[in-house]
Structure formats: C-alpha cells, structure tokens
Coordinates of C-alpha atoms in Angstrom, one line a residue:
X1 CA 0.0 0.0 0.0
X2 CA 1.0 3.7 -0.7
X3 CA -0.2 7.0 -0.1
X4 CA 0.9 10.0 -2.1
X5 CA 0.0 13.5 0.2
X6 CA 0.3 17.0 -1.6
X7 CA 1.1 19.6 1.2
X8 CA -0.8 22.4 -0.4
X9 CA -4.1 22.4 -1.7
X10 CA -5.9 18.9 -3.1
X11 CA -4.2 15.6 -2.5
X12 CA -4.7 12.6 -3.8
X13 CA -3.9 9.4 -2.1
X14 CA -3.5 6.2 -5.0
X15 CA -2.7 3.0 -4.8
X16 CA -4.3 1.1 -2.0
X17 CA -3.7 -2.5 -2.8
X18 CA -4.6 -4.3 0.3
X19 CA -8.5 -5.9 0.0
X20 CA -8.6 -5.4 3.6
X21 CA -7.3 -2.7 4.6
X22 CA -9.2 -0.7 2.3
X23 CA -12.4 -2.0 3.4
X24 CA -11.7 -0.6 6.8
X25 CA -10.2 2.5 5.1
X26 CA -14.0 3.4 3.7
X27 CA -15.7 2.4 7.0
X28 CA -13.1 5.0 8.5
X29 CA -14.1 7.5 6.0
X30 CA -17.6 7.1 6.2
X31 CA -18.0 7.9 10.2
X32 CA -15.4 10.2 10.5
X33 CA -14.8 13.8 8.4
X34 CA -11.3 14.1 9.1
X35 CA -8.2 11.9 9.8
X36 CA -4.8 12.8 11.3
X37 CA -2.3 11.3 8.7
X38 CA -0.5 9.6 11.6
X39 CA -0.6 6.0 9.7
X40 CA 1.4 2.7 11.0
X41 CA 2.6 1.4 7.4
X42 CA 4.6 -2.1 7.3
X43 CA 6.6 -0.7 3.9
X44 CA 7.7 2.5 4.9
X45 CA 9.9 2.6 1.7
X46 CA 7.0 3.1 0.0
X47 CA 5.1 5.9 2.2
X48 CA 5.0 9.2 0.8
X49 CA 3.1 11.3 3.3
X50 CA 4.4 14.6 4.2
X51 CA 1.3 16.3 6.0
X52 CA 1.3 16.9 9.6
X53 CA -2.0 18.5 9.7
X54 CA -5.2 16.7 9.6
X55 CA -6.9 15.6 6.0
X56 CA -10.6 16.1 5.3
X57 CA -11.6 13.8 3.0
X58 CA -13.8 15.2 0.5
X59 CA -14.3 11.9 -1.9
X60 CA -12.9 8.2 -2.6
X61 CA -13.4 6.3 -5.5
X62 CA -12.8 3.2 -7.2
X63 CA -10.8 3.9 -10.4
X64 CA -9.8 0.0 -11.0
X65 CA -12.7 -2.8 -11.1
X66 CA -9.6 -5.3 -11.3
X67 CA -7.4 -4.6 -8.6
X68 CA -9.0 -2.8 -5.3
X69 CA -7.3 0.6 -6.3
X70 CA -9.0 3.6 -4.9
X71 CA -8.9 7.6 -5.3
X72 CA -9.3 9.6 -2.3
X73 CA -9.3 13.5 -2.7
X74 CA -8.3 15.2 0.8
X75 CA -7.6 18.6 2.2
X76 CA -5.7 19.7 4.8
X77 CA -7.8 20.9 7.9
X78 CA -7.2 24.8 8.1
X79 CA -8.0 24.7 4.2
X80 CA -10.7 22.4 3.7
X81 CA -13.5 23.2 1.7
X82 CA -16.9 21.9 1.3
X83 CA -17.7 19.6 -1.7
X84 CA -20.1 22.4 -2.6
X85 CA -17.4 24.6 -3.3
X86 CA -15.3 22.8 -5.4
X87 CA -18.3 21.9 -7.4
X88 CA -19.4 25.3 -7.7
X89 CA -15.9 26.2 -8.6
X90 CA -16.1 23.8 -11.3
X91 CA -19.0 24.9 -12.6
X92 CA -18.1 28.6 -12.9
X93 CA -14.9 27.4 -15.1
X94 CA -17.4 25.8 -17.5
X95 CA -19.3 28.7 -17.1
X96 CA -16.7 30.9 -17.7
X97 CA -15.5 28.8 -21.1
X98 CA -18.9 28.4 -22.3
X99 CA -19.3 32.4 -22.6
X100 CA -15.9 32.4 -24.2
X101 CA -17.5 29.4 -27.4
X102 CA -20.4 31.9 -27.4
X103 CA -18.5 35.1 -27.9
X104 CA -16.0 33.7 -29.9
X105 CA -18.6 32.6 -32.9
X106 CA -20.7 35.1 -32.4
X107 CA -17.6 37.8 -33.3
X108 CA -16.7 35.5 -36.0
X109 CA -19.8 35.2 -37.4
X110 CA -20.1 39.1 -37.6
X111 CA -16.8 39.5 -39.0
X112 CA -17.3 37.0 -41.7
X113 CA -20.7 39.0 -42.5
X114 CA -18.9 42.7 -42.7
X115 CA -16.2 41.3 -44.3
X116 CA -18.1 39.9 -47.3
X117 CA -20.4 43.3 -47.4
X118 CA -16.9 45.0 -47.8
X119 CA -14.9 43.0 -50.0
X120 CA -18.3 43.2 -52.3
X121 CA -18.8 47.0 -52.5
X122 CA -15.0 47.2 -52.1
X123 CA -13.2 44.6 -53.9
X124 CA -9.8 45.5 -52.0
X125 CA -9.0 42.6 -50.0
X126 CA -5.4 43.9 -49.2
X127 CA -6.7 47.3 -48.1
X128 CA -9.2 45.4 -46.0
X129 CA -6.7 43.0 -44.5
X130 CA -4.5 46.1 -43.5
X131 CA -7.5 47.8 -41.9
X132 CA -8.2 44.8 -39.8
X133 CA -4.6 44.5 -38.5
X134 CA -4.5 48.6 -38.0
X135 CA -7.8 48.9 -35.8
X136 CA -6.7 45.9 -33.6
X137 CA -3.0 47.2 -33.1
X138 CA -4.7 50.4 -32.2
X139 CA -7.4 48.9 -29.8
X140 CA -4.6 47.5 -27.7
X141 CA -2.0 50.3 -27.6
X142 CA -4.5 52.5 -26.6
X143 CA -5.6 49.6 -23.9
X144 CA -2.1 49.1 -22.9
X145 CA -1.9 52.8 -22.5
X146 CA -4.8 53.4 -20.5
X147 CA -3.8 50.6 -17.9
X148 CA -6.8 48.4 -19.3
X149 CA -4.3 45.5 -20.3
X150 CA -1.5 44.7 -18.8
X151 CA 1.5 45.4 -21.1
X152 CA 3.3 42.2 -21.9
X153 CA 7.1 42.5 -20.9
X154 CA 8.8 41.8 -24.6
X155 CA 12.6 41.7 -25.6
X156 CA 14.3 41.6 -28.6
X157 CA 14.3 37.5 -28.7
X158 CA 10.6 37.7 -28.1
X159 CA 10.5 39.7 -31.5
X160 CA 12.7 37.5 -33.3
X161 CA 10.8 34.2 -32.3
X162 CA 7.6 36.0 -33.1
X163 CA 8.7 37.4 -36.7
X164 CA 8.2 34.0 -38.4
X165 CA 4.7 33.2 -36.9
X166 CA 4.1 37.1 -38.3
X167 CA 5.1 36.2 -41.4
X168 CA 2.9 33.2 -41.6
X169 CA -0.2 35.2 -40.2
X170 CA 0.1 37.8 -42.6
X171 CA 0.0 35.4 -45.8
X172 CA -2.6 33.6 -44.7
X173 CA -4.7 36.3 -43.8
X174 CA -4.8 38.5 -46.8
X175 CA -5.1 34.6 -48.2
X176 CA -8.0 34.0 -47.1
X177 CA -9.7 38.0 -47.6
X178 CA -8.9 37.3 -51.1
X179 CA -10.5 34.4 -51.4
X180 CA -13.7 36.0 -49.7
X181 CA -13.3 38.8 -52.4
X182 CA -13.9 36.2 -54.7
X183 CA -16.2 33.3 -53.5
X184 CA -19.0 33.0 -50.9
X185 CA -18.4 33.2 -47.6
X186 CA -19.3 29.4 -47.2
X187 CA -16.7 27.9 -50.0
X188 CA -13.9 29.5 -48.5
X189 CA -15.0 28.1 -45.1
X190 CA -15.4 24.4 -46.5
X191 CA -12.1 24.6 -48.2
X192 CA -10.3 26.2 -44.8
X193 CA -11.8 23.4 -43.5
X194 CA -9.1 20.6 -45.0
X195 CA -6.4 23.0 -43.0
X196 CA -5.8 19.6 -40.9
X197 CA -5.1 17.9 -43.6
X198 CA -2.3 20.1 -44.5
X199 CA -0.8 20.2 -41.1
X200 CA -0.3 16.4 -40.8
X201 CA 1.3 16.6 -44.8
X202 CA 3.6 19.4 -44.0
X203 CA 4.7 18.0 -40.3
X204 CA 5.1 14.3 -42.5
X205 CA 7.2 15.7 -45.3
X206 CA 9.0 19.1 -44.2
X207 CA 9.5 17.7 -40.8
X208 CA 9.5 14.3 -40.8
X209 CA 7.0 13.4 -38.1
X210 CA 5.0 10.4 -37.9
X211 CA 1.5 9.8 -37.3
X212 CA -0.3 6.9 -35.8
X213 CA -2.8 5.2 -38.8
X214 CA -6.1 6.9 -37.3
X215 CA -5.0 10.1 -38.2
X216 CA -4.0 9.3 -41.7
X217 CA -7.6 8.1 -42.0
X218 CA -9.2 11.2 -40.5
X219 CA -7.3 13.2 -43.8
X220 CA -9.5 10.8 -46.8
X221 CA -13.2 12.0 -45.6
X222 CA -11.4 15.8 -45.5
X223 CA -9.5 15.9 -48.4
X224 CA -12.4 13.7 -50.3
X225 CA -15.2 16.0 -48.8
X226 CA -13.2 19.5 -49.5
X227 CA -13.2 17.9 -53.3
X228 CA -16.5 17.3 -53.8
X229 CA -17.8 21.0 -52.4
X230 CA -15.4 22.3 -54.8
X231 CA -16.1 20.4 -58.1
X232 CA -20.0 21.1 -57.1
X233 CA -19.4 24.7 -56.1
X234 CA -22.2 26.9 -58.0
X235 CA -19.7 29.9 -58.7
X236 CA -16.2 28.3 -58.6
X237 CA -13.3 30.8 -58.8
X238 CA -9.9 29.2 -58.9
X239 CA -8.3 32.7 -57.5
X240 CA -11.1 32.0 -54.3
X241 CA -9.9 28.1 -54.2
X242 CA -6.1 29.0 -54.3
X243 CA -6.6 32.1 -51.8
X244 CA -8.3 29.6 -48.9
X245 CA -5.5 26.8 -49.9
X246 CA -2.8 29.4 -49.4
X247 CA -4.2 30.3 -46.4
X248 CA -4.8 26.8 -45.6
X249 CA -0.7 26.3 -45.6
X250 CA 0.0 29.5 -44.1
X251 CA -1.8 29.0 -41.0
X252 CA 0.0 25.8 -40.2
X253 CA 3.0 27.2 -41.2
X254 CA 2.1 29.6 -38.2
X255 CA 1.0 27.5 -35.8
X256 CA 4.0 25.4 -36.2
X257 CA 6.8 28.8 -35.9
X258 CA 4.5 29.4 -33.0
X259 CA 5.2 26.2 -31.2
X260 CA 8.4 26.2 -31.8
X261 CA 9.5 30.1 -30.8
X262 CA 7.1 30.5 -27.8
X263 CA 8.1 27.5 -25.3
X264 CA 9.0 29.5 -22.4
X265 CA 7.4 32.6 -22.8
X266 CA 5.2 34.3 -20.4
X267 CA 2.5 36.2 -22.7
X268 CA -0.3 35.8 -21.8
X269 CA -2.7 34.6 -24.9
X270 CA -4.2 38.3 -25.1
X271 CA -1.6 40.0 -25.3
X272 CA 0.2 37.4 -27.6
X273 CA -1.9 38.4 -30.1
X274 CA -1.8 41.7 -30.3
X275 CA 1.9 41.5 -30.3
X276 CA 1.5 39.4 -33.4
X277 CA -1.1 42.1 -35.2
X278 CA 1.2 45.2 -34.5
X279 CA 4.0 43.3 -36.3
X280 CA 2.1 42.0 -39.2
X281 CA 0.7 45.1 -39.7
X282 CA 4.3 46.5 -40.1
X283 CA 4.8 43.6 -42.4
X284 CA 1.5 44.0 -44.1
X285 CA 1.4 47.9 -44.9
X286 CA 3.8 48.1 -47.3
X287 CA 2.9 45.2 -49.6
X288 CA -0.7 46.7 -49.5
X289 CA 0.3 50.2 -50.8
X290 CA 2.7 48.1 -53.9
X291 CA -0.1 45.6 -55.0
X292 CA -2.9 48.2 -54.8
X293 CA -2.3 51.6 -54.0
X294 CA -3.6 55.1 -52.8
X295 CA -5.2 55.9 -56.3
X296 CA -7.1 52.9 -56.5
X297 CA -8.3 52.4 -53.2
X298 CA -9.1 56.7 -53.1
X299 CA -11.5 55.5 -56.2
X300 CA -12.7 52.7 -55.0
X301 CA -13.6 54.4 -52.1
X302 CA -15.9 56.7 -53.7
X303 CA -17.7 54.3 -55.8
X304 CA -18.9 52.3 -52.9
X305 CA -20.0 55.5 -50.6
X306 CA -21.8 56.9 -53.9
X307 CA -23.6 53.0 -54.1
X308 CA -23.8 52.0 -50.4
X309 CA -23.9 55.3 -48.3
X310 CA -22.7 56.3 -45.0
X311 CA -23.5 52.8 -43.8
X312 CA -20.3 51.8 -45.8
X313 CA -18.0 53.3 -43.2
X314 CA -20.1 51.6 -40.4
X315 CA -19.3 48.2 -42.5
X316 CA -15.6 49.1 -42.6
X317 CA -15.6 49.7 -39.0
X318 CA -17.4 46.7 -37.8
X319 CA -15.3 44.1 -40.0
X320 CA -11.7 45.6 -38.6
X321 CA -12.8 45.6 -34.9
X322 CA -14.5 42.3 -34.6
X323 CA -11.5 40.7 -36.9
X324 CA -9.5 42.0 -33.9
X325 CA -12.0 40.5 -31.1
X326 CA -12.8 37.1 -32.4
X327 CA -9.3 36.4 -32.7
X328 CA -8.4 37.8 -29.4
X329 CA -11.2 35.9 -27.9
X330 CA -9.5 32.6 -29.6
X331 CA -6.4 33.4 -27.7
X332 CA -7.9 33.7 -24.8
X333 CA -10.0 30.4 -24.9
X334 CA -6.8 28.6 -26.0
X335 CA -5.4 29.5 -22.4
X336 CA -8.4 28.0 -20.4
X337 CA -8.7 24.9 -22.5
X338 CA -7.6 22.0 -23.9
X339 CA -6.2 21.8 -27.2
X340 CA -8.8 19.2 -28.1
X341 CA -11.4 21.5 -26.6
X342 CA -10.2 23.9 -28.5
X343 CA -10.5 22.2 -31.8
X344 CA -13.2 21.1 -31.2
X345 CA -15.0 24.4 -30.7
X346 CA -12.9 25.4 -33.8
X347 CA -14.8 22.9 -35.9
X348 CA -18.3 24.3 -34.0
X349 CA -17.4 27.6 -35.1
X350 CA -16.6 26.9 -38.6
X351 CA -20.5 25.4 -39.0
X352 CA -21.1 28.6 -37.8
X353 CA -19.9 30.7 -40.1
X354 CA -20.8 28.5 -43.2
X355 CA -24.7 27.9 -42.1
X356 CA -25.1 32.1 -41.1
X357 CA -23.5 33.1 -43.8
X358 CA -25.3 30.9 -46.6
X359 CA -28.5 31.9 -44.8
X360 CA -27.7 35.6 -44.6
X361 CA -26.3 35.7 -48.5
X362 CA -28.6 33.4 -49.8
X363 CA -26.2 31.2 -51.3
X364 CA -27.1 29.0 -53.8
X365 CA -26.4 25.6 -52.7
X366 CA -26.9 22.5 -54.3
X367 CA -27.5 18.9 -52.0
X368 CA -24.5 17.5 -53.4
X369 CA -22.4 20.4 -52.1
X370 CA -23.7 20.6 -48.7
X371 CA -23.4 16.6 -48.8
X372 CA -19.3 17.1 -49.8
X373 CA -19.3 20.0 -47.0
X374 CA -20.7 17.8 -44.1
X375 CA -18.2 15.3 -44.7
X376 CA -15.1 17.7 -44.8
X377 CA -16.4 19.2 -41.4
X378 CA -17.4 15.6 -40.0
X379 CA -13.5 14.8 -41.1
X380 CA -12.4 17.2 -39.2
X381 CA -14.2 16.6 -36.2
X382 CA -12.9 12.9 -36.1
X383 CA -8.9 14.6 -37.1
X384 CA -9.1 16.3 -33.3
X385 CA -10.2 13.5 -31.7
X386 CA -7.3 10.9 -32.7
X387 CA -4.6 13.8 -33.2
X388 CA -4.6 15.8 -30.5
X389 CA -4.6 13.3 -27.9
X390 CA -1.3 11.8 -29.5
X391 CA 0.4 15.3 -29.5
X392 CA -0.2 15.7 -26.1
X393 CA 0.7 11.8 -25.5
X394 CA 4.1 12.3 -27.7
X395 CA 5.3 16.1 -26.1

C-alpha cells in the first residue's frame, strides 16, 4: 500500500492495494470527516506522506474494477472546503469557457458577414486585410496605455521568435480575404476546413514526423469532402480556391513557428496576439500600398459610398474591430482549454460561419455540395479527436 500527500491544496492518495485494509479505510471514511495522517505502514519505503495537519476527505473512488485501487481526494484541515465549493468552482470554469464558445462565434460570425459586405462594395481585400490589423493594433495600444491591459514585458528574442509566426499570419490572412473577395463566404470556409489535412502533410514531409494510422484516416473523408464542395461549387473561382488553400498552408506554417519560438514565454494569450497584429501590420502595410495603392483604393472608395452610403463606413468599421475581437477571444480560450477542446470548438465555429453566412447571402447551394461540406467538417471533427490526444501523449 501507498499513499501520495500534496502539502498544499488537493491531495490525492493512490494505490491502496490491500483488499482489507481498504475495506476498513471506507468504514473509516464514512464515520469520520477528518483523519490525522498519523498511519502505522509495514513498507515504509514506499510511504509518501508529508502532511502533519489533519486531512478532510472530500471523496474516494474506485478507479480500477480489477485490482482494489481507490482515489481519495483530501484537504488539509485549516484549508478544507466543502464539496459544494469545489463543485461550484467547477462549474463557474465551464461557465466561464462556455461564454468564451459563445463570444467567440458570435464575433466570428459578424466578422465573416462585414467582411463579405466590404470586400463586395470594395473589392480591395489587401486594403481590407490592413485595416483589420491597424484597428486591432490600435485597440490595444491605446488599452495598454490606458492601464486596461497589462502590457506584456517583450525583448528583442521575443520579436525575433515571433517574426516568423508574423510572417505566416500575414499570408494567410490577406489569403483568405482574397478568397472571400472572390467566393461565398461558405466555399472559403469548406475549403479552410481541409487546414488539418495540411498540417499532418507538411509536419510528415518538411518535418519528418510520424502519425499513428487513425490520423492518416481522418485526412480521406477531409480531403475527399473539400473535393466534392469544390467540383459542385455553384460559382467556382480558382483565385477563391487558391486564396483559402494558401491560407490553408499559411496557418500551419504559423501555428508550427509558433510552437516552436514561444516555449517559455510568459504572454499571456491576449496579449500574444496583439503583439502578433502590431508586427504583421508592419509587415502588411507596405505590400498593400505596392499591389494596390492610394489611387485605386481613393476611387474605390468613392464608388462604394456613392452606391452603399454612410453605412459603408459603419461596415468598414465593424469588420476591422471584430477581426480583432474574435481572434483575441480565440487566444484567450486557448489559455483555459484544452487543445482538443479547442479544436473542437474550432470545428463548431466553422459550421457557424458557413450555415449564417449561406442563410444571410442566400447562397445558392446545391444537395451534393452541402453533402461534400458535411463530410469535410465531419472529417475534421474525427482529425481532433485521434490527433490531439497523440500530441499531447508524444510532447
């Protein structure tokens, strides 16, 4: 028998192998709310108990139907809580998550529905990717200045390890705006949807990692449903298709720079972000003004307050700040959750966005399209179940 004490805070106790003595161990427990950890064990070797105050026990359990193994969860006696608490604690975390799902579609199912309004009265998608960048670098400085955010302590290595994942985020950004530019809302989702597939091909070729036969099987209802929306697409643009690919590539290109040049690093997920919009908007800005320009955008400009009125500006407006919230919202989830929650909700959220924004648009869709669109999404689904578990399992 063993028992493992944590000083501070919950302890578990594991391992109680003896049929009999664990009997008397739940009588014990049953009549009496606390316990002084003063225990007579014949294999001391194997005692790890280093409380000296008493324990209340706040549950036991049986985790093993084979072998008479039990849980017990235990408190030290000047900081034991009721069983209440801990469940209401729990259930204010869920709470608390829950409200972060909600807000996080909801801003991203606005976005998608300004930024399509936009990009159709204003065909600019390189304009309108800068915008987004430039009204969420200037929501935070002036939140950072104004002592609403913390301001994340930054060095020059932070910078350096963050220019690649910059990089990365730019590309597949104005990626995926031009795509919107060009196809509904709903095709660039379903195609942005195969993104897993491209993660596990670029981390098997470029980096020569290896993944178990599940995920590998995930990829063929993906890749095979991605292929079908696309051949069945109503209003197919290949500059659409190749935008959401690119971005597609881009984004995993990010995430991994990300991995790999933020171990250590104490920003919180918030603040992570906006670091990463300030310096692709740096990046950004000056590729904007060579592919498009002052004189077209100035033109542009005119053409769609002449069509659309005021309520133009109000759409330019909208699209750039909630750009900025959904994605800081996604940050902020990711450092409350799990990275299979989190995928999860990803996948949630991309339904989203395609249902809303074919019932909002009225896009045409035919059955055989929203069949190849279901499966891509149902692909995906099934990718974060057997992946994510074996990236946790292998780092």
């Amino acid at each position: 028998m063993s028992f493992s004490f944590k000083q501070s805070g919950l302890a578990t106790c594991m391992n109680v192998t003896n049929s009999g003595f664990h009997k008397r161990l739940i009588s014990t427990i049953c009549s009496r709310s606390s316990f002084s950890p003063c225990l007579n064990l014949q294999n001391p070797e194997r005692r790890n108990l280093s409380v000296s105050k008493p324990l209340h026990i706040s549950s036991i359990e049986k985790i093993n139907e084979k072998k008479p193994v039990f849980e017990c969860k235990a408190y030290e006696a000047d900081k034991s809580q009721p069983i209440g608490v801990e469940v209401k604690s729990e259930a204010a975390k869920r709470l608390k998550i829950g409200i972060y799902f909600a807000t996080w579609w909801a801003l991203n199912v606005v976005f998608n529905i300004y930024n399509k309004k936009v990009l159709n009265a204003y065909p600019y998608p390189w304009l309108t990717s800068t915008l987004s960048l430039a009204c969420g670098s200037l929501m935070m400085l002036i939140s950072w200045a104004t002592r609403i955010a913390e301001t994340p302590k930054t060095d020059f290595e932070f910078w350096k390890t963050l220019f690649p994942v910059a990089v990365a985020h730019t590309i597949g950004h104005v990626a995926a705006t031009v795509s919107m530019s060009k196809v509904a809302v709903s095709f660039t989702h379903i195609i942005k949807s195969g993104e897993p597939a491209f993660s596990v091909l670029v981390s098997r070729f470029l980096l020569g990692e290896t993944f178990p036969p599940s995920v590998y099987l995930s990829l063929v209802p993906i890749i095979g449903g991605c292929a079908l929306a696309a051949v069945t697409e109503l209003n197919f643009n290949m500059t659409g298709f190749m935008g959401a690919m690119i971005s597609n590539f881009a984004f995993v290109l990010r995430n991994i720079f990300s991995k790999k040049g933020m171990k250590g690093k104490s920003v919180s997920g918030m603040n992570y972000y906006a670091c990463l919009s300030l310096l692709s908007l740096l990046i950004l800005t000056p590729f904007a003004v060579a592919v498009e320009g002052p004189q077209m955008w100035a033109a542009g400009w005119q053409k769609a307050l002449s069509e659309i009125g005021p309520q133009f500006i109000w759409w330019v407006a909208a699209q750039s700040i909630f750009y900025h919230l959904y994605n800081q919202v996604s940050y902020m989830s990711l450092d409350e959750i799990s990275p299979l929650t989190f995928s999860v909700g990803n996948t949630m959220k991309r339904i989203s966005v395609i249902v809303s924004s074919i019932i909002i648009f009225h896009t045409p869709v035919q059955p055989i399209n929203a069949l190849g669109a279901a499966i891509a999404i149902l692909g995906t689904f099934l990718y974060s179940q057997v992946s994510v578990p074996y990236m946790i399992l292998r780092n």
